Amino acid sequence: MSSGASPTSPASPASPTSPYPLRAWWAQRPPAAGAAVMATGILSVGLHLTGHEVLSRIALVLACAAWLTLAANFVYLLLVERAQWVTRAGTPGALTAVAATTVLGTRFSLLGWTTLAAALLTLAAVLWPGLLFLVVQHWGRRMPGAVFLGCVATEGLAVLGATLAAATSTPWLAHASLVPFWLGIVLYLIALFRFDLRQVARGSGDHWVAGGALAISALAGAKLLAAAGTGMYLWNADDQAVLHDVTVFLLVLDLAWYAVLLAAEIAWPRLRYDVRRWSTVFPLGMTAAATLSVAAAVEVPWLDAPGQALLWVAVVAWLAVAAGAVVQARAGLRSAGAGSGAVRSTARR
């Protein structure tokens, strides 16, 4: 869960006078770190789909730990530093709170923990309208890739709702999930006209959300199609055909974006670590999960191999970004420790 800032916004102001190194370091963490929960959670889903259950559960534990930490920060700001919370809530990164919650809920639903998944769906649904309203109010021109988080958060509700509908045989939930599915596509189109295409060459990582938003839309379509395969009567033949075609079209568009963004990374390498790189890992993992899920939903088994290959690309990217995060965290803690030491020395004088 994110505390609300855009992945392109600077970190929260540090507390230079804090005598506690960990607290001083944490004060500087940008809320874009919420994308780490999304990235780790979708890797857990992808690893589950490919039968790597042990690795999937390790990723799930890491995602849960990160979610709980960021959720605590979210609540702290809401209760103690309301003005800062409101300021951050108007930035695109605020919606990672919703997206991360739905990704974790989807994984729990796949585990059979439907009560917990339903609770996370309820939480995400409560957060979504207020945060989306605040974020859309602040949309401008030439936005970074974070502008697509409106689509991602909305489609996340559709994914979790459809997954729960299939797990619990609840037709109304599947039909309700159609609303965020179609609304997410509309939000994508609006965001596309506000996206600064120069970010493809210059972005620090969140430009990949332009493709990731299509990936989660395709995953939502696949989950809706799969729900009908559980024995519930949900769609007539015409509706089923439209949903099928739109889902396949979304996946094709996502893979096209993937190719363009990958080519841009080769043409304009950006190898330095940036916290916004978690917003690169998430689309990589989401594209893999969408490919695997669409392959099953539309019965195209030859897509399994590309889906598995894309998943391991996402795993490698996750390891690289995680290594960069650890290195930066160690440097940040040393810096914060040095600052707090100076504070204590001054206080003794």
Coordinates of C-alpha atoms in Angstrom, one line a residue:
M1 CA 0.0 0.0 0.0
S2 CA 1.3 3.4 -0.8
S3 CA 0.9 6.5 1.2
G4 CA 0.0 8.5 -1.8
A5 CA 2.7 10.2 -3.8
S6 CA 3.4 9.8 -7.4
P7 CA 6.2 7.5 -8.5
T8 CA 7.8 10.6 -10.1
S9 CA 7.5 12.8 -7.0
P10 CA 10.4 13.4 -4.6
A11 CA 10.7 11.5 -1.4
S12 CA 9.0 12.8 1.7
P13 CA 11.0 15.4 3.5
A14 CA 13.5 13.8 6.0
S15 CA 13.7 14.6 9.6
P16 CA 17.2 15.9 9.9
T17 CA 16.9 16.3 13.6
S18 CA 15.7 12.8 14.4
P19 CA 18.1 10.9 16.7
Y20 CA 16.8 7.6 15.3
P21 CA 18.6 6.4 12.1
L22 CA 15.9 4.0 11.0
R23 CA 13.1 6.6 11.5
A24 CA 15.1 9.3 9.7
W25 CA 15.8 6.9 6.8
W26 CA 12.1 5.8 6.6
A27 CA 11.0 9.4 6.5
Q28 CA 12.8 9.7 3.1
R29 CA 11.1 6.7 1.5
P30 CA 9.0 7.8 -1.5
P31 CA 5.5 6.3 -1.5
A32 CA 6.3 4.9 -5.0
A33 CA 7.6 2.0 -2.9
G34 CA 4.0 0.7 -3.0
A35 CA 4.8 -0.5 -6.5
A36 CA 7.2 -3.0 -4.9
V37 CA 4.2 -4.7 -3.3
M38 CA 2.4 -4.8 -6.7
A39 CA 5.5 -6.2 -8.4
T40 CA 6.1 -8.9 -5.7
G41 CA 2.5 -9.8 -5.5
I42 CA 2.0 -10.4 -9.2
L43 CA 5.2 -12.5 -9.3
S44 CA 3.6 -14.6 -6.6
V45 CA 0.5 -15.0 -8.8
G46 CA 2.6 -15.9 -11.9
L47 CA 4.8 -18.4 -10.0
H48 CA 1.6 -20.0 -8.7
L49 CA 0.2 -20.3 -12.3
T50 CA 3.3 -22.1 -13.4
G51 CA 3.4 -24.5 -10.5
H52 CA 6.4 -23.0 -8.6
E53 CA 4.4 -22.9 -5.3
V54 CA 7.3 -22.6 -2.9
L55 CA 8.8 -19.6 -4.7
S56 CA 5.2 -18.2 -5.0
R57 CA 4.7 -18.3 -1.3
I58 CA 8.0 -16.8 -0.5
A59 CA 7.1 -13.9 -2.8
L60 CA 3.7 -13.7 -1.1
V61 CA 5.3 -13.4 2.4
L62 CA 7.6 -10.6 1.1
A63 CA 4.7 -8.8 -0.5
C64 CA 2.6 -9.1 2.7
A65 CA 5.4 -7.7 4.9
A66 CA 5.9 -4.8 2.6
W67 CA 2.1 -4.1 2.4
L68 CA 1.7 -4.1 6.2
T69 CA 4.7 -1.7 6.6
L70 CA 3.3 0.7 4.0
A71 CA -0.2 0.4 5.3
A72 CA 1.0 1.4 8.7
N73 CA 2.6 4.5 7.2
F74 CA -0.6 5.2 5.3
V75 CA -2.7 5.1 8.5
Y76 CA -0.1 7.1 10.4
L77 CA -0.2 9.9 7.9
L78 CA -4.0 9.8 7.8
L79 CA -4.3 10.1 11.6
V80 CA -1.3 12.2 12.6
E81 CA -0.3 14.2 9.6
R82 CA -3.5 14.7 7.8
A83 CA -2.3 17.7 5.6
Q84 CA 0.5 15.6 4.2
W85 CA -1.8 12.7 3.6
V86 CA -4.2 14.9 1.6
T87 CA -1.4 16.4 -0.4
R88 CA -0.1 12.9 -1.3
A89 CA -3.6 11.5 -2.0
G90 CA -3.9 13.8 -5.0
T91 CA -0.9 12.3 -6.8
P92 CA -1.1 9.3 -9.1
G93 CA 0.9 7.1 -6.8
A94 CA -1.9 7.2 -4.3
L95 CA -3.7 4.6 -6.4
T96 CA -1.0 2.0 -5.7
A97 CA -2.8 1.6 -2.4
V98 CA -5.8 0.1 -4.2
A99 CA -3.7 -1.8 -6.8
A100 CA -1.4 -3.5 -4.3
T101 CA -4.4 -4.5 -2.2
T102 CA -6.2 -6.1 -5.1
V103 CA -3.1 -8.0 -6.2
L104 CA -2.6 -9.5 -2.8
G105 CA -6.3 -10.3 -2.6
T106 CA -6.1 -12.1 -5.9
R107 CA -3.3 -14.3 -4.6
F108 CA -5.1 -15.1 -1.4
S109 CA -8.2 -16.1 -3.4
L110 CA -6.1 -18.5 -5.5
L111 CA -4.9 -20.0 -2.2
G112 CA -8.6 -20.6 -1.2
W113 CA -8.5 -17.9 1.5
T114 CA -11.7 -16.3 0.2
T115 CA -12.7 -14.5 3.4
L116 CA -9.4 -12.6 3.5
A117 CA -9.6 -12.0 -0.2
A118 CA -13.1 -10.6 0.2
A119 CA -12.0 -8.3 3.1
L120 CA -9.2 -7.0 0.8
L121 CA -11.6 -6.4 -2.0
T122 CA -13.9 -4.5 0.4
L123 CA -10.9 -2.4 1.6
A124 CA -9.8 -1.6 -2.0
A125 CA -13.4 -0.8 -3.1
V126 CA -13.7 1.7 -0.2
L127 CA -10.4 3.4 -1.0
W128 CA -10.8 3.5 -4.7
P129 CA -13.5 6.1 -5.4
G130 CA -12.1 8.8 -3.1
L131 CA -8.5 8.3 -4.2
L132 CA -9.4 8.2 -7.9
F133 CA -11.4 11.4 -7.5
L134 CA -8.5 13.2 -5.9
V135 CA -6.0 11.9 -8.4
V136 CA -8.1 12.7 -11.5
Q137 CA -8.6 16.3 -10.2
H138 CA -4.8 16.8 -10.5
W139 CA -4.3 15.2 -13.9
G140 CA -2.4 17.5 -16.2
R141 CA -0.8 17.4 -19.7
R142 CA 2.4 15.5 -20.5
M143 CA 2.1 13.2 -17.5
P144 CA 4.5 10.4 -16.6
G145 CA 3.6 6.7 -16.7
A146 CA 2.0 7.0 -13.3
V147 CA -1.1 8.5 -15.0
F148 CA -2.1 4.9 -16.0
L149 CA -2.4 3.9 -12.4
G150 CA -6.1 5.0 -12.5
C151 CA -6.6 2.2 -15.0
V152 CA -4.5 -0.3 -13.0
A153 CA -6.3 0.3 -9.7
T154 CA -9.7 0.1 -11.4
E155 CA -8.9 -3.1 -13.3
G156 CA -7.4 -4.6 -10.1
L157 CA -10.9 -4.5 -8.6
A158 CA -12.2 -6.3 -11.7
V159 CA -9.5 -9.0 -11.4
L160 CA -10.1 -9.6 -7.7
G161 CA -13.8 -9.5 -8.1
A162 CA -13.9 -12.0 -11.0
T163 CA -11.4 -14.3 -9.2
L164 CA -13.6 -14.3 -6.1
A165 CA -16.7 -14.8 -8.1
A166 CA -15.2 -18.0 -9.7
A167 CA -14.0 -19.2 -6.3
T168 CA -17.3 -18.7 -4.5
S169 CA -19.7 -19.3 -7.4
T170 CA -21.2 -15.8 -7.0
P171 CA -22.8 -14.6 -10.3
W172 CA -23.6 -11.0 -9.1
L173 CA -19.9 -10.5 -8.2
A174 CA -18.9 -11.5 -11.7
H175 CA -21.4 -9.1 -13.2
A176 CA -20.4 -6.3 -10.9
S177 CA -16.8 -6.8 -11.9
L178 CA -17.7 -5.9 -15.5
V179 CA -18.2 -2.3 -14.3
P180 CA -14.5 -1.7 -13.3
F181 CA -13.4 -3.7 -16.3
W182 CA -15.0 -1.4 -18.8
L183 CA -14.4 1.7 -16.8
G184 CA -10.7 0.8 -16.6
I185 CA -10.5 0.7 -20.4
V186 CA -12.0 4.2 -20.6
L187 CA -9.5 5.5 -18.0
Y188 CA -6.7 4.0 -20.0
L189 CA -7.8 5.9 -23.2
I190 CA -8.0 9.2 -21.2
A191 CA -4.6 8.6 -19.7
L192 CA -3.1 7.7 -23.0
F193 CA -3.9 11.3 -24.3
R194 CA -2.2 12.7 -21.2
F195 CA 0.9 10.5 -21.3
D196 CA 4.1 12.2 -22.3
L197 CA 5.5 9.9 -25.0
R198 CA 8.9 11.3 -24.4
Q199 CA 8.9 9.2 -21.2
V200 CA 9.5 6.1 -23.3
A201 CA 13.0 7.3 -23.9
R202 CA 13.6 9.3 -20.7
G203 CA 11.4 7.7 -18.0
S204 CA 13.0 6.3 -14.9
G205 CA 10.8 3.2 -14.8
D206 CA 7.1 4.1 -14.4
H207 CA 6.7 4.6 -18.2
W208 CA 6.3 0.8 -18.3
V209 CA 2.9 1.2 -16.7
A210 CA 1.6 2.2 -20.1
G211 CA 1.9 -1.5 -21.0
G212 CA 1.2 -2.9 -17.5
A213 CA -2.3 -1.2 -17.5
L214 CA -3.2 -3.1 -20.6
A215 CA -1.8 -6.3 -19.1
I216 CA -4.0 -6.1 -16.0
S217 CA -7.0 -5.2 -18.3
A218 CA -6.3 -8.4 -20.3
L219 CA -6.0 -10.4 -17.0
A220 CA -9.4 -9.0 -15.8
G221 CA -11.0 -10.1 -19.1
A222 CA -9.4 -13.6 -18.7
K223 CA -10.7 -13.9 -15.1
L224 CA -14.2 -12.9 -16.2
L225 CA -14.1 -15.5 -19.0
A226 CA -12.8 -18.1 -16.5
A227 CA -15.6 -17.3 -14.1
A228 CA -18.1 -18.5 -16.7
G229 CA -16.2 -21.7 -17.0
T230 CA -17.0 -22.7 -13.4
G231 CA -20.6 -23.7 -14.3
M232 CA -22.3 -20.3 -13.6
Y233 CA -24.4 -18.9 -16.4
L234 CA -23.0 -15.4 -16.8
W235 CA -22.9 -14.3 -20.4
N236 CA -24.9 -15.1 -23.5
A237 CA -23.1 -16.1 -26.7
D238 CA -22.8 -12.5 -28.0
D239 CA -21.5 -11.2 -24.7
Q240 CA -19.1 -14.0 -24.4
A241 CA -17.8 -13.3 -27.9
V242 CA -17.3 -9.6 -27.2
L243 CA -15.5 -10.3 -23.9
H244 CA -13.3 -12.9 -25.7
D245 CA -12.3 -10.6 -28.5
V246 CA -11.7 -7.6 -26.3
T247 CA -9.5 -9.7 -24.0
V248 CA -7.4 -11.0 -26.8
F249 CA -7.1 -7.5 -28.3
L250 CA -5.9 -6.1 -25.0
L251 CA -3.2 -8.8 -24.7
V252 CA -2.0 -8.1 -28.2
L253 CA -1.8 -4.4 -27.5
D254 CA 0.1 -5.1 -24.2
L255 CA 2.6 -7.3 -26.0
A256 CA 3.1 -4.5 -28.6
W257 CA 3.8 -2.0 -25.8
Y258 CA 6.2 -4.5 -24.3
A259 CA 8.2 -4.7 -27.5
V260 CA 8.3 -0.9 -27.9
L261 CA 9.4 -0.3 -24.3
L262 CA 12.0 -3.1 -24.4
A263 CA 13.4 -1.6 -27.6
A264 CA 13.5 1.8 -25.9
E265 CA 15.4 0.4 -22.9
I266 CA 18.0 -1.0 -25.4
A267 CA 18.3 2.2 -27.3
W268 CA 18.4 4.4 -24.2
P269 CA 19.8 2.4 -21.4
R270 CA 18.9 3.5 -17.9
L271 CA 20.9 1.3 -15.6
R272 CA 21.0 3.3 -12.4
Y273 CA 18.7 2.2 -9.6
D274 CA 15.5 4.2 -9.1
V275 CA 12.6 3.3 -6.9
R276 CA 10.4 3.8 -9.9
R277 CA 11.9 0.6 -11.4
W278 CA 9.4 -1.3 -9.3
S279 CA 6.9 0.1 -11.7
T280 CA 8.8 -1.6 -14.4
V281 CA 8.9 -5.0 -12.7
F282 CA 5.1 -4.9 -12.1
P283 CA 4.2 -4.6 -15.9
L284 CA 6.7 -7.4 -16.7
G285 CA 5.1 -9.7 -14.2
M286 CA 1.6 -8.7 -15.1
T287 CA 2.2 -9.3 -18.8
A288 CA 3.4 -12.8 -17.9
A289 CA 0.4 -13.5 -15.7
A290 CA -2.0 -12.1 -18.3
T291 CA -0.4 -14.2 -21.1
L292 CA -0.7 -17.4 -19.0
S293 CA -4.3 -16.6 -17.9
V294 CA -5.5 -15.6 -21.4
A295 CA -4.0 -18.8 -22.8
A296 CA -6.1 -20.8 -20.4
A297 CA -9.3 -18.7 -20.8
V298 CA -9.4 -18.7 -24.6
E299 CA -7.8 -22.2 -24.9
V300 CA -4.6 -21.2 -26.8
P301 CA -2.0 -23.5 -25.2
W302 CA 0.9 -22.4 -27.3
L303 CA 0.8 -19.1 -25.4
D304 CA 2.0 -20.9 -22.2
A305 CA 5.6 -21.1 -23.3
P306 CA 5.9 -17.3 -24.0
G307 CA 4.1 -16.7 -20.8
Q308 CA 6.6 -18.7 -18.8
A309 CA 9.5 -17.1 -20.5
L310 CA 8.1 -13.6 -19.7
L311 CA 7.7 -14.7 -16.1
W312 CA 11.4 -15.5 -15.7
V313 CA 12.3 -12.2 -17.3
A314 CA 10.2 -10.6 -14.6
V315 CA 11.9 -12.6 -11.9
V316 CA 15.3 -11.5 -13.1
A317 CA 14.2 -7.9 -13.2
W318 CA 12.8 -8.3 -9.6
L319 CA 16.1 -9.6 -8.3
A320 CA 18.0 -6.8 -10.0
V321 CA 15.7 -4.1 -8.6
A322 CA 15.7 -5.7 -5.2
A323 CA 19.5 -5.7 -5.1
G324 CA 19.5 -2.0 -6.1
A325 CA 17.0 -1.3 -3.3
V326 CA 19.1 -3.1 -0.7
V327 CA 22.3 -1.2 -1.7
Q328 CA 20.4 2.1 -1.6
A329 CA 18.8 1.3 1.8
R330 CA 22.2 0.5 3.3
A331 CA 23.6 3.8 2.0
G332 CA 20.6 5.6 3.3
L333 CA 20.8 4.1 6.8
R334 CA 24.5 4.9 7.0
S335 CA 23.7 8.5 6.0
A336 CA 20.8 8.7 8.4
G337 CA 23.0 7.2 11.2
A338 CA 25.7 9.8 10.6
G339 CA 23.1 12.6 10.7
S340 CA 21.6 11.3 13.9
G341 CA 25.0 11.0 15.5
A342 CA 25.7 14.6 14.7
V343 CA 22.4 15.5 16.3
R344 CA 23.2 13.6 19.5
S345 CA 26.7 15.2 19.6
T346 CA 25.2 18.7 19.3
A347 CA 22.6 17.9 22.0
R348 CA 25.4 16.9 24.5
R349 CA 27.2 20.2 24.1

